[in-house]
Amino acid sequence: MSFNLPKLEYAYNALEPIIDAQTMEIHHTKHHQAYIDNLNKAIEGTNLEGKSIEEICKAAEAPALRNNGGGHYNHSLFWKILTPNGAKEPVGNVKKAIENYGGFEKFKADFSEAAKTRFGSGWAWLCKKANGEVEICSTPNQDNPLMPNAGCSGTPILGIDVWEHAYYLNYQNRRPDYISAFFEVINWDKVEELYNK
Ligand code: MN3
């Protein structure tokens, strides 16, 4: 059993002008595909073959597994939490959890700060903790909160890719503009579904 590139539920141009079609296509078919190819190579013939991507992340110590297992998990989540026609604000139980966190505006401010201040390449996350509370953190490279020693824990229910490959064609060095536009294309119904899992 090897991993395959998941299909997107929308067209490459569907998120324009927030995320342009060329960025989406390269990101999906080149970057994500490369993580999958390298992950399949890294697990071939090992006891990780046949494990879920979550199990692989939870046990990932070696760089090849962190970079490529993380690369596959993180991008698979990222495509799902984007949509051209989502609610502009959280819904349901995740809405309540964000209210308990301090409200939607505080969430946006803290999430943006985590994404802006991630030095170099990485991700910012909204995670659900075991007690149902949400927390915000960021990880370098393709690390994610499922991994040991990620400096971040909980189950990711929303994430933003702040690698330059995610925004450079449209935003160049203006990472803060990409981050503030990102809130326009969040699939809050999907975030709610992930929160309720
Ligand atoms: Mn990426």
Short mmCIF file of C-alpha atoms and ligand atoms in Angstrom, two decimals:
data_model
loop_
_atom_site.label_atom_id
_atom_site.label_comp_id
_atom_site.label_asym_id
_atom_site.label_seq_id
_atom_site.Cartn_x
_atom_site.Cartn_y
_atom_site.Cartn_z
CA MET A 1 0.00 0.00 0.00
CA SER A 2 1.39 3.35 -0.94
CA PHE A 3 0.05 6.88 -0.63
CA ASN A 4 -1.57 8.70 -3.55
CA LEU A 5 -2.24 12.34 -4.30
CA PRO A 6 -5.74 13.24 -3.07
CA LYS A 7 -8.07 14.97 -5.54
CA LEU A 8 -9.12 18.53 -4.79
CA GLU A 9 -12.83 19.21 -4.31
CA TYR A 10 -12.59 22.44 -6.34
CA ALA A 11 -10.82 23.67 -9.47
CA TYR A 12 -7.31 25.14 -9.33
CA ASN A 13 -8.72 28.58 -10.18
CA ALA A 14 -11.61 28.37 -7.70
CA LEU A 15 -9.80 30.25 -4.92
CA GLU A 16 -8.80 33.21 -7.09
CA PRO A 17 -7.97 35.98 -6.41
CA ILE A 18 -6.94 34.84 -2.92
CA ILE A 19 -4.81 31.93 -4.18
CA ASP A 20 -4.04 31.90 -7.91
CA ALA A 21 -4.55 28.88 -10.16
CA GLN A 22 -0.89 28.45 -11.07
CA THR A 23 0.17 28.37 -7.42
CA MET A 24 -2.54 25.83 -6.63
CA GLU A 25 -1.63 23.58 -9.54
CA ILE A 26 2.13 23.59 -8.86
CA HIS A 27 1.58 23.24 -5.14
CA HIS A 28 -0.72 20.24 -5.59
CA THR A 29 0.82 18.39 -8.54
CA LYS A 30 4.51 19.12 -7.90
CA HIS A 31 5.13 19.92 -4.23
CA HIS A 32 2.55 17.63 -2.63
CA GLN A 33 3.26 14.87 -5.15
CA ALA A 34 6.99 15.04 -4.36
CA TYR A 35 6.32 14.59 -0.62
CA ILE A 36 4.17 11.56 -1.43
CA ASP A 37 6.79 10.01 -3.74
CA ASN A 38 9.52 10.49 -1.15
CA LEU A 39 7.29 9.21 1.66
CA ASN A 40 6.50 6.05 -0.31
CA LYS A 41 10.23 5.51 -0.86
CA ALA A 42 11.02 6.13 2.82
CA ILE A 43 8.50 3.57 4.12
CA GLU A 44 8.98 0.92 1.43
CA GLY A 45 10.01 -2.36 3.05
CA THR A 46 9.73 -0.97 6.60
CA ASN A 47 7.15 -1.72 9.29
CA LEU A 48 5.52 1.63 8.48
CA GLU A 49 4.13 0.28 5.22
CA GLY A 50 0.35 0.04 5.56
CA LYS A 51 0.19 2.43 8.54
CA SER A 52 -2.04 5.50 8.35
CA ILE A 53 -0.45 8.88 7.74
CA GLU A 54 -1.49 9.92 11.27
CA GLU A 55 0.33 6.89 12.76
CA ILE A 56 3.41 7.70 10.69
CA CYS A 57 3.40 11.32 11.90
CA LYS A 58 2.92 10.29 15.53
CA ALA A 59 6.03 8.10 15.34
CA ALA A 60 8.10 10.34 13.05
CA GLU A 61 11.62 10.95 14.34
CA ALA A 62 13.75 10.59 11.19
CA PRO A 63 13.97 13.67 8.93
CA ALA A 64 12.74 11.71 5.88
CA LEU A 65 9.54 10.82 7.74
CA ARG A 66 9.03 14.23 9.31
CA ASN A 67 9.59 16.07 6.01
CA ASN A 68 7.65 13.76 3.72
CA GLY A 69 5.10 12.23 6.10
CA GLY A 70 4.42 15.73 7.39
CA GLY A 71 4.37 17.06 3.84
CA HIS A 72 1.65 14.59 2.90
CA TYR A 73 -0.44 14.99 6.06
CA ASN A 74 -0.18 18.79 6.16
CA HIS A 75 -1.10 19.36 2.51
CA SER A 76 -3.95 16.84 2.61
CA LEU A 77 -5.42 18.83 5.51
CA PHE A 78 -4.71 22.17 3.83
CA TRP A 79 -6.67 21.35 0.64
CA LYS A 80 -9.66 20.26 2.71
CA ILE A 81 -9.88 23.36 4.86
CA LEU A 82 -9.94 25.65 1.80
CA THR A 83 -13.07 26.43 -0.19
CA PRO A 84 -14.26 29.11 -2.61
CA ASN A 85 -17.63 29.44 -0.89
CA GLY A 86 -17.39 28.84 2.80
CA ALA A 87 -18.86 30.56 5.82
CA LYS A 88 -16.80 33.63 6.69
CA GLU A 89 -16.83 32.74 10.38
CA PRO A 90 -16.65 29.56 12.47
CA VAL A 91 -19.79 27.51 13.01
CA GLY A 92 -21.09 25.06 15.61
CA ASN A 93 -18.86 23.56 18.27
CA VAL A 94 -15.64 25.03 16.91
CA LYS A 95 -17.31 28.44 17.08
CA LYS A 96 -18.02 27.82 20.79
CA ALA A 97 -14.46 26.63 21.37
CA ILE A 98 -13.10 29.77 19.66
CA GLU A 99 -15.43 31.93 21.81
CA ASN A 100 -14.00 30.21 24.89
CA TYR A 101 -10.51 30.85 23.53
CA GLY A 102 -11.24 34.59 23.55
CA GLY A 103 -13.33 35.16 20.45
CA PHE A 104 -12.98 35.17 16.68
CA GLU A 105 -10.98 38.41 16.55
CA LYS A 106 -8.48 37.13 19.12
CA PHE A 107 -8.23 33.85 17.20
CA LYS A 108 -7.52 35.74 13.95
CA ALA A 109 -4.93 37.96 15.61
CA ASP A 110 -3.10 35.09 17.33
CA PHE A 111 -3.27 32.75 14.33
CA SER A 112 -1.96 35.53 12.04
CA GLU A 113 0.84 36.30 14.47
CA ALA A 114 1.87 32.63 14.65
CA ALA A 115 1.91 32.46 10.83
CA LYS A 116 3.76 35.76 10.33
CA THR A 117 6.44 35.07 12.92
CA ARG A 118 7.26 31.52 11.81
CA PHE A 119 10.82 32.15 10.63
CA GLY A 120 11.60 30.58 7.26
CA SER A 121 9.26 27.81 6.16
CA GLY A 122 6.54 26.15 8.17
CA TRP A 123 2.93 26.13 9.26
CA ALA A 124 0.60 27.75 11.79
CA TRP A 125 -2.12 25.62 13.33
CA LEU A 126 -5.38 25.67 15.19
CA CYS A 127 -5.46 22.49 17.26
CA LYS A 128 -8.06 20.74 19.36
CA LYS A 129 -6.81 19.57 22.73
CA ALA A 130 -8.06 16.44 24.49
CA ASN A 131 -10.34 18.58 26.74
CA GLY A 132 -12.02 20.20 23.72
CA GLU A 133 -10.24 23.55 24.04
CA VAL A 134 -8.48 24.97 21.01
CA GLU A 135 -4.95 26.33 20.87
CA ILE A 136 -2.75 28.03 18.28
CA CYS A 137 0.86 27.20 17.53
CA SER A 138 3.33 26.94 14.69
CA THR A 139 5.87 24.38 13.52
CA PRO A 140 8.95 24.59 11.25
CA ASN A 141 9.41 22.86 7.89
CA GLN A 142 6.82 20.07 7.44
CA ASP A 143 6.55 19.25 11.14
CA ASN A 144 3.05 19.14 12.60
CA PRO A 145 1.50 18.90 16.07
CA LEU A 146 1.01 15.12 15.82
CA MET A 147 4.79 14.59 15.80
CA PRO A 148 7.00 14.03 18.81
CA ASN A 149 8.94 17.13 19.90
CA ALA A 150 7.05 19.44 17.54
CA GLY A 151 6.78 22.09 20.26
CA CYS A 152 3.06 21.98 19.69
CA SER A 153 0.43 19.34 20.46
CA GLY A 154 -3.23 18.50 19.96
CA THR A 155 -4.99 17.51 16.77
CA PRO A 156 -4.74 19.99 13.89
CA ILE A 157 -8.15 21.16 12.63
CA LEU A 158 -6.92 24.15 10.59
CA GLY A 159 -3.52 25.00 9.18
CA ILE A 160 -1.88 27.56 6.95
CA ASP A 161 1.13 26.77 4.80
CA VAL A 162 3.59 29.67 5.04
CA TRP A 163 6.26 28.19 2.79
CA GLU A 164 6.99 30.70 0.01
CA HIS A 165 5.79 28.12 -2.56
CA ALA A 166 2.29 28.64 -1.14
CA TYR A 167 2.09 32.35 -1.94
CA TYR A 168 5.15 33.75 -3.74
CA LEU A 169 3.73 34.02 -7.30
CA ASN A 170 0.87 36.21 -6.13
CA TYR A 171 2.17 37.91 -3.00
CA GLN A 172 6.00 37.78 -3.42
CA ASN A 173 7.47 38.72 -0.02
CA ARG A 174 4.14 39.96 1.39
CA ARG A 175 3.40 37.02 3.66
CA PRO A 176 1.11 39.14 5.91
CA ASP A 177 -1.16 39.95 2.91
CA TYR A 178 -1.44 36.24 2.06
CA ILE A 179 -2.29 35.45 5.68
CA SER A 180 -5.03 38.08 5.96
CA ALA A 181 -6.54 36.96 2.62
CA PHE A 182 -6.46 33.29 3.73
CA PHE A 183 -9.36 33.92 6.16
CA GLU A 184 -11.62 34.52 3.12
CA VAL A 185 -11.24 30.94 1.88
CA ILE A 186 -11.42 28.87 5.07
CA ASN A 187 -13.88 25.97 4.92
CA TRP A 188 -15.36 26.36 8.42
CA ASP A 189 -17.80 23.49 7.83
CA LYS A 190 -14.79 21.21 7.34
CA VAL A 191 -13.03 22.66 10.40
CA GLU A 192 -16.19 21.94 12.39
CA GLU A 193 -16.25 18.36 11.03
CA LEU A 194 -12.60 17.88 12.07
CA TYR A 195 -13.32 19.38 15.51
CA ASN A 196 -16.21 16.93 16.03
CA LYS A 197 -14.18 13.84 15.03
MN MN3 B 1 3.21 23.61 0.71
#
